[in-house]
Tab-separated table of C-alpha atoms and ligand atoms in Angstrom:
chain	number	residue	atom	x	y	z
M	1	MET	CA	23.224	-2.259	0.945
M	2	ASN	CA	24.138	-5.648	-0.377
M	3	LEU	CA	22.687	-5.410	-4.142
M	4	TYR	CA	22.644	-9.274	-4.472
M	5	THR	CA	20.146	-9.644	-1.934
M	6	ARG	CA	17.814	-7.255	-3.455
M	7	PRO	CA	14.871	-9.241	-5.485
M	8	MET	CA	15.115	-9.005	-9.111
M	9	ALA	CA	11.933	-7.764	-9.860
M	10	VAL	CA	11.845	-4.350	-9.053
M	11	GLU	CA	15.682	-3.426	-9.720
M	12	ASN	CA	14.791	-1.247	-12.467
M	13	LYS	CA	11.308	0.411	-11.683
M	14	MET	CA	9.963	1.832	-8.610
M	15	ARG	CA	6.806	0.582	-7.889
M	16	VAL	CA	4.319	3.085	-6.113
M	17	ILE	CA	1.389	1.179	-4.226
M	18	ALA	CA	-1.753	3.146	-2.827
M	19	LEU	CA	-3.202	1.049	0.014
M	20	LEU	CA	-6.867	2.051	-0.258
M	21	ASN	CA	-10.228	1.473	0.828
M	22	GLN	CA	-12.833	4.228	1.607
M	23	LYS	CA	-13.979	2.431	4.613
M	24	GLY	CA	-12.315	3.399	7.957
M	25	GLY	CA	-10.557	0.662	10.118
M	26	VAL	CA	-10.575	-2.158	7.876
M	27	GLY	CA	-6.312	-2.899	8.088
M	28	LYS	CA	-5.074	-0.264	5.628
M	29	THR	CA	-2.429	1.304	8.306
M	30	THR	CA	-1.291	-1.667	9.429
M	31	THR	CA	-0.820	-3.516	5.911
M	32	THR	CA	1.158	-0.630	4.951
M	33	VAL	CA	3.626	-0.647	7.741
M	34	ASN	CA	3.896	-4.287	8.047
M	35	LEU	CA	4.030	-5.250	4.342
M	36	GLY	CA	6.514	-2.547	3.966
M	37	ALA	CA	8.463	-3.898	7.050
M	38	ALA	CA	8.540	-7.403	5.200
M	39	PHE	CA	9.620	-5.495	1.872
M	40	ALA	CA	12.492	-3.797	3.630
M	41	ALA	CA	13.783	-6.949	5.585
M	42	SER	CA	13.706	-8.676	1.911
M	43	GLY	CA	16.177	-5.915	0.743
M	44	LEU	CA	13.862	-3.754	-1.018
M	45	ARG	CA	14.414	0.134	-0.296
M	46	THR	CA	10.943	1.079	0.761
M	47	LEU	CA	9.247	4.126	1.681
M	48	LEU	CA	6.012	4.449	3.425
M	49	ILE	CA	3.940	8.132	3.322
M	50	ASP	CA	1.210	8.708	5.821
M	51	LEU	CA	-1.460	10.294	4.041
M	52	ASP	CA	-3.900	10.270	6.672
M	53	PRO	CA	-4.216	13.463	9.064
M	54	GLN	CA	-5.117	10.590	11.846
M	55	SER	CA	-1.272	10.114	11.518
M	56	ASN	CA	-1.424	6.159	12.871
M	57	LEU	CA	1.231	5.158	10.584
M	58	SER	CA	3.261	7.641	12.091
M	59	LEU	CA	2.395	6.343	15.460
M	60	HIS	CA	3.415	2.718	14.391
M	61	PHE	CA	6.779	4.411	14.260
M	62	GLY	CA	6.923	6.080	17.805
M	63	VAL	CA	6.232	9.703	16.125
M	64	GLU	CA	3.854	11.733	17.604
M	65	ALA	CA	2.707	15.053	15.935
M	66	SER	CA	3.245	17.568	18.363
M	67	ASN	CA	2.861	21.662	17.986
M	68	ASP	CA	6.100	22.011	20.162
M	69	GLU	CA	8.369	19.995	18.057
M	70	PRO	CA	7.083	20.763	14.325
M	71	ARG	CA	8.918	18.200	11.840
M	72	PRO	CA	8.435	17.945	8.164
M	73	SER	CA	5.576	15.748	7.083
M	74	SER	CA	3.474	14.962	4.293
M	75	THR	CA	1.687	18.090	4.753
M	76	SER	CA	5.044	19.854	3.751
M	77	LEU	CA	4.450	18.277	0.467
M	78	PHE	CA	1.184	20.257	-0.151
M	79	ALA	CA	2.662	23.674	1.005
M	80	ASN	CA	3.274	26.349	-1.315
M	81	PRO	CA	6.206	25.974	-2.223
M	82	PRO	CA	6.549	22.458	-1.196
M	83	LEU	CA	9.506	20.993	0.660
M	84	PRO	CA	11.458	18.684	-1.307
M	85	ILE	CA	10.369	15.017	-0.605
M	86	GLU	CA	13.626	13.769	0.631
M	87	GLN	CA	13.659	16.538	3.349
M	88	CYS	CA	10.377	14.963	4.714
M	89	MET	CA	11.875	11.438	5.182
M	90	THR	CA	12.750	9.766	8.159
M	91	GLN	CA	14.645	6.526	8.376
M	92	ALA	CA	12.642	3.711	10.426
M	93	ARG	CA	14.938	0.895	9.968
M	94	GLU	CA	17.408	-0.571	7.388
M	95	ASN	CA	15.904	-0.132	4.120
M	96	LEU	CA	12.955	1.436	5.831
M	97	TRP	CA	11.926	5.088	5.430
M	98	PHE	CA	8.690	6.956	6.136
M	99	ILE	CA	6.832	10.246	5.891
M	100	PRO	CA	4.912	11.059	9.031
M	101	ALA	CA	1.456	13.087	9.067
M	102	ASP	CA	0.021	15.661	10.955
M	103	GLN	CA	-3.549	17.047	11.439
M	104	GLU	CA	-2.824	20.103	9.387
M	105	LEU	CA	-2.927	17.699	6.378
M	106	ALA	CA	-6.659	17.729	6.624
M	107	LEU	CA	-6.179	21.176	5.152
M	108	ALA	CA	-5.020	19.580	1.897
M	109	GLU	CA	-8.567	18.295	1.268
M	110	GLY	CA	-9.792	21.676	0.658
M	111	GLN	CA	-6.946	22.529	-1.972
M	112	GLN	CA	-8.177	22.810	-5.449
M	113	ASP	CA	-6.440	21.745	-8.478
M	114	ALA	CA	-4.080	19.422	-5.931
M	115	GLN	CA	-4.306	15.840	-7.951
M	116	HIS	CA	-0.715	15.726	-8.829
M	117	VAL	CA	1.027	17.003	-5.976
M	118	LEU	CA	1.941	13.388	-4.777
M	119	ALA	CA	3.010	12.140	-8.087
M	120	ASN	CA	5.259	15.160	-8.814
M	121	ALA	CA	6.713	15.034	-5.389
M	122	LEU	CA	7.613	11.032	-6.214
M	123	GLN	CA	9.206	12.037	-9.302
M	124	LEU	CA	12.411	13.177	-7.494
M	125	VAL	CA	13.089	9.939	-5.907
M	126	ARG	CA	12.463	7.673	-8.557
M	127	ASP	CA	15.862	5.948	-8.790
M	128	LYS	CA	15.803	5.937	-4.893
M	129	PHE	CA	13.130	3.466	-3.968
M	130	ASP	CA	12.061	-0.140	-5.148
M	131	VAL	CA	8.716	0.345	-3.497
M	132	VAL	CA	6.419	3.181	-2.198
M	133	LEU	CA	3.647	2.369	-0.133
M	134	LEU	CA	0.900	5.056	0.402
M	135	ASP	CA	-1.256	4.715	3.414
M	136	CYS	CA	-4.661	6.428	2.440
M	137	PRO	CA	-7.302	7.869	4.825
M	138	PRO	CA	-10.400	6.672	4.935
M	139	GLY	CA	-12.657	8.284	1.917
M	140	LEU	CA	-12.222	9.161	-1.515
M	141	GLY	CA	-11.108	12.861	-1.269
M	142	VAL	CA	-8.350	14.789	-2.557
M	143	LEU	CA	-5.550	13.141	-0.355
M	144	SER	CA	-6.863	9.498	-1.884
M	145	VAL	CA	-7.064	11.016	-5.241
M	146	ASN	CA	-3.470	12.287	-5.158
M	147	ALA	CA	-2.441	8.840	-4.175
M	148	LEU	CA	-4.329	7.237	-6.985
M	149	THR	CA	-2.859	9.644	-9.458
M	150	ALA	CA	0.978	8.807	-7.963
M	151	ALA	CA	0.312	5.093	-8.032
M	152	ASP	CA	0.887	2.390	-10.401
M	153	GLU	CA	-1.074	0.053	-8.398
M	154	VAL	CA	-3.926	-0.223	-5.559
M	155	ILE	CA	-3.967	-2.941	-2.876
M	156	VAL	CA	-7.060	-3.005	-1.437
M	157	PRO	CA	-7.105	-4.031	2.379
M	158	MET	CA	-10.872	-5.461	3.321
M	159	GLN	CA	-12.838	-7.857	5.217
M	160	ALA	CA	-14.706	-10.936	3.888
M	161	GLN	CA	-18.017	-9.433	4.397
M	162	TYR	CA	-21.030	-8.953	2.228
M	163	LEU	CA	-21.225	-5.039	2.820
M	164	ALA	CA	-17.546	-4.855	2.388
M	165	LEU	CA	-18.304	-6.396	-1.324
M	166	ARG	CA	-20.450	-3.565	-2.069
M	167	GLY	CA	-17.750	-1.223	-0.808
M	168	LEU	CA	-15.154	-3.052	-3.242
M	169	GLU	CA	-17.529	-2.280	-6.333
M	170	LYS	CA	-17.633	1.500	-5.693
M	171	LEU	CA	-13.688	1.221	-5.174
M	172	LEU	CA	-13.321	-0.432	-8.535
M	173	GLN	CA	-15.413	2.144	-10.293
M	174	THR	CA	-13.109	5.102	-8.971
M	175	VAL	CA	-10.286	3.155	-10.008
M	176	SER	CA	-11.937	3.066	-13.458
M	177	ASP	CA	-12.911	6.504	-13.143
M	178	ILE	CA	-9.188	7.759	-12.543
M	179	THR	CA	-7.703	5.461	-15.370
M	180	ALA	CA	-10.274	7.679	-17.535
M	181	GLY	CA	-8.551	10.989	-16.832
M	182	LEU	CA	-5.838	11.706	-14.140
M	183	ASN	CA	-3.815	8.384	-14.610
M	184	PRO	CA	-4.348	5.910	-17.375
M	185	LYS	CA	-1.729	3.227	-16.051
M	186	LEU	CA	-3.251	2.637	-12.637
M	187	ARG	CA	-4.143	-0.601	-12.073
M	188	CYS	CA	-5.671	-2.607	-9.422
M	189	THR	CA	-3.467	-5.562	-8.538
M	190	GLY	CA	-4.855	-7.310	-5.111
M	191	VAL	CA	-7.041	-7.447	-2.292
M	192	VAL	CA	-5.632	-8.269	1.258
M	193	LEU	CA	-7.909	-9.976	3.399
M	194	CYS	CA	-7.556	-8.446	7.067
M	195	MET	CA	-8.634	-9.594	10.311
M	196	HIS	CA	-9.823	-12.980	8.607
M	197	GLU	CA	-11.629	-15.642	10.209
M	198	SER	CA	-11.128	-18.856	8.228
M	199	GLN	CA	-14.129	-20.446	10.241
M	200	SER	CA	-16.935	-18.326	9.081
M	201	SER	CA	-18.995	-19.894	6.233
M	202	HIS	CA	-20.202	-16.616	5.241
M	203	GLY	CA	-16.279	-15.016	5.032
M	204	ARG	CA	-15.623	-18.210	2.840
M	205	ALA	CA	-18.731	-17.494	0.771
M	206	VAL	CA	-17.579	-13.936	0.351
M	207	VAL	CA	-13.990	-14.997	-0.810
M	208	GLU	CA	-15.038	-17.123	-3.609
M	209	GLU	CA	-17.727	-14.421	-4.666
M	210	ILE	CA	-14.724	-11.959	-5.080
M	211	ARG	CA	-12.387	-14.748	-6.608
M	212	GLN	CA	-14.852	-15.075	-8.994
M	213	HIS	CA	-15.923	-11.906	-9.985
M	214	PHE	CA	-11.771	-11.498	-10.551
M	215	GLU	CA	-11.620	-14.638	-12.449
M	216	SER	CA	-14.631	-13.433	-14.727
M	217	CYS	CA	-12.779	-10.047	-15.666
M	218	ARG	CA	-9.573	-11.656	-16.808
M	219	GLU	CA	-10.327	-11.508	-20.826
M	220	SER	CA	-12.074	-7.570	-20.266
M	221	ASP	CA	-10.336	-4.444	-20.528
M	222	VAL	CA	-10.774	-3.225	-16.763
M	223	PRO	CA	-8.119	-2.342	-14.558
M	224	TRP	CA	-8.613	-4.959	-12.417
M	225	ARG	CA	-8.290	-7.656	-15.032
M	226	ASP	CA	-5.139	-8.887	-13.268
M	227	CYS	CA	-6.335	-8.615	-9.695
M	228	ARG	CA	-5.772	-11.414	-7.164
M	229	VAL	CA	-6.752	-11.973	-3.951
M	230	LEU	CA	-3.428	-12.218	-2.268
M	231	THR	CA	-2.478	-15.193	0.078
M	232	PRO	CA	-2.277	-15.696	2.702
M	233	PRO	CA	-5.268	-13.994	4.505
M	234	ILE	CA	-3.946	-12.035	7.456
M	235	ARG	CA	-5.340	-13.697	10.468
M	236	ARG	CA	-6.862	-11.815	13.109
M	237	ASN	CA	-3.982	-11.601	15.899
M	238	ILE	CA	-4.157	-9.333	18.947
M	239	LYS	CA	-0.091	-8.927	18.613
M	240	LEU	CA	-0.867	-6.907	15.315
M	241	ALA	CA	-3.047	-4.311	17.375
M	242	GLU	CA	-0.519	-4.290	20.029
M	243	ALA	CA	2.455	-3.506	18.220
M	244	PRO	CA	1.797	0.464	17.035
M	245	SER	CA	1.496	1.126	21.031
M	246	PHE	CA	4.984	-0.018	21.250
M	247	GLY	CA	6.202	2.103	18.136
M	248	GLN	CA	6.861	-1.392	16.958
M	249	THR	CA	6.110	-3.128	13.437
M	250	ILE	CA	5.222	-7.050	13.932
M	251	PHE	CA	8.953	-8.006	13.058
M	252	ASP	CA	10.139	-5.929	16.035
M	253	TYR	CA	7.325	-6.720	18.507
M	254	ASP	CA	6.868	-10.363	18.077
M	255	PRO	CA	8.706	-11.968	14.632
M	256	LYS	CA	7.241	-15.436	15.237
M	257	CYS	CA	3.367	-14.823	15.691
M	258	ALA	CA	0.564	-15.689	13.318
M	259	GLY	CA	0.866	-11.839	11.979
M	260	ALA	CA	4.214	-11.822	11.444
M	261	ASP	CA	4.059	-14.821	9.297
M	262	ASP	CA	1.081	-13.629	7.273
M	263	TYR	CA	2.359	-10.336	6.168
M	264	ARG	CA	5.649	-11.990	5.388
M	265	GLY	CA	3.562	-14.371	3.226
M	266	VAL	CA	1.537	-11.913	1.238
M	267	ALA	CA	4.858	-10.148	0.860
M	268	ASN	CA	6.349	-12.913	-0.707
M	269	SER	CA	3.412	-13.596	-2.780
M	270	LEU	CA	3.625	-10.325	-4.164
M	271	LEU	CA	7.382	-10.861	-5.143
M	272	ALA	CA	6.884	-14.000	-6.600
M	273	MET	CA	3.915	-12.220	-8.944
M	274	TRP	CA	6.451	-9.410	-9.575
M	275	ASN	CA	9.141	-11.851	-10.345
M	276	ALA	CA	7.193	-13.740	-12.822
M	277	ASN	CA	5.730	-10.665	-14.451
M	278	SER	CA	9.156	-9.330	-15.179
M	279	SER	CA	10.090	-12.992	-16.751
M	280	VAL	CA	7.272	-12.724	-19.192
M	281	GLN	CA	8.137	-9.254	-19.727
M	282	SER	CA	11.965	-9.562	-20.537
M	283	ALA	CA	10.818	-12.814	-22.581
M	284	GLN	CA	8.248	-10.384	-24.821
M	285	ASP	CA	11.092	-7.736	-24.814
M	286	SER	CA	13.990	-9.826	-26.279
M	287	SER	CA	11.513	-11.847	-28.747
M	288	ALA	CA	10.386	-8.447	-30.218
M	289	SER	CA	13.944	-7.086	-30.563
M	290	PRO	CA	15.556	-7.353	-34.039
M	291	ALA	CA	17.742	-10.483	-34.430
I	1	ATP	N1	-4.808	-8.765	11.563
I	1	ATP	C1	-5.213	-8.167	12.683
I	1	ATP	N2	-6.058	-8.498	13.946
I	1	ATP	C2	-6.349	-7.480	14.836
I	1	ATP	N3	-6.266	-6.550	14.857
I	1	ATP	C3	-5.928	-6.033	13.587
I	1	ATP	C4	-5.386	-6.523	12.578
I	1	ATP	N4	-5.187	-5.429	11.313
I	1	ATP	C5	-5.516	-4.402	11.940
I	1	ATP	N5	-6.295	-4.336	13.246
I	1	ATP	C6	-6.505	-3.374	14.262
I	1	ATP	O1	-7.642	-3.031	13.501
I	1	ATP	C7	-7.787	-1.535	13.596
I	1	ATP	C8	-8.141	-0.851	12.551
I	1	ATP	O2	-6.622	-1.291	11.932
I	1	ATP	P1	-5.962	-0.258	10.650
I	1	ATP	O3	-5.669	1.162	11.433
I	1	ATP	O4	-4.992	-0.738	10.339
I	1	ATP	O5	-7.153	0.203	10.071
I	1	ATP	P2	-7.213	1.300	9.053
I	1	ATP	O6	-7.870	0.965	7.470
I	1	ATP	O7	-5.922	2.186	8.097
I	1	ATP	O8	-8.345	2.357	9.417
I	1	ATP	P3	-8.268	4.066	9.254
I	1	ATP	O9	-9.421	3.688	8.004
I	1	ATP	O10	-9.178	4.672	10.411
I	1	ATP	O11	-7.098	4.613	8.811
I	1	ATP	C9	-6.394	-1.128	14.472
I	1	ATP	O12	-6.724	-1.059	15.873
I	1	ATP	C10	-5.297	-2.180	14.107
I	1	ATP	O13	-4.448	-2.277	15.021
I	2	MG	MG1	-5.409	4.096	8.668
């Protein structure tokens, strides 16, 4: 890999991001796959982990769980003893790796005291990746709690609808509960609007309400004080729904479509935010260091 093409923001730190929403069908997996593919295309070493027994992320890469051909998966991380994480990965594209899931992963939901399994596994690859994206299942069970315990950040894929807003309140409360115990460093940093209909006045009103809520929290001590509604919103685009049936990301399937543009745009927004934050951090570090 050419190091000079890698964005500066994440060179020294692996960012672990959970794509989380307890509601089903909101765009978690589509966002994990296509945001991950956009990061990989911009030179970041990216790992995607399928934490959903439905294994939809795996299908996006043409991997079908099969009993005839068992393969290492995220279930193997929850085994006793666990399989080392590097043995569970498959390389999908340049700079892009993934860990598939299978139906047996559902058994992990019944495991006691298993909240740190993923966090412990990821410790072993801290210097190997720039970004890790965790595709959470719907719901807030053991698998989602594992993701929240391992993650630095939560990004919430959601629709701009009133009921989704109520769900967001519950999700932020869960993040807050996790910071009070299992993972004090966890922050909610972004909302991605998926299947967005910009013409809808209801949608516009909901987006405005989310923005205002986050703005009103900037000075408070909540784990979403830096959260942004990420831009651009991901428009409803049939190509995004078609790509997985060919085992392709949107950049393989139709790199010029609106869905590809939108996910590229969100990846660029995040990279710009990370760069800005790391510049502030290095300025603070150098002013704090003795002359
Ligand atoms: N922007 C979009 N335009 C059109 N279809 C989309 C878009 N985003 C996602 N979809 C489709 O919507 C459905 C749900 O998306 P996805 O599987 O990403 O949601 P999810 O939150 O991961 O669901 P689950 O909770 O079941 O895991 C899928 O069929 C997907 O192809
Ligand atoms: Mg999914």
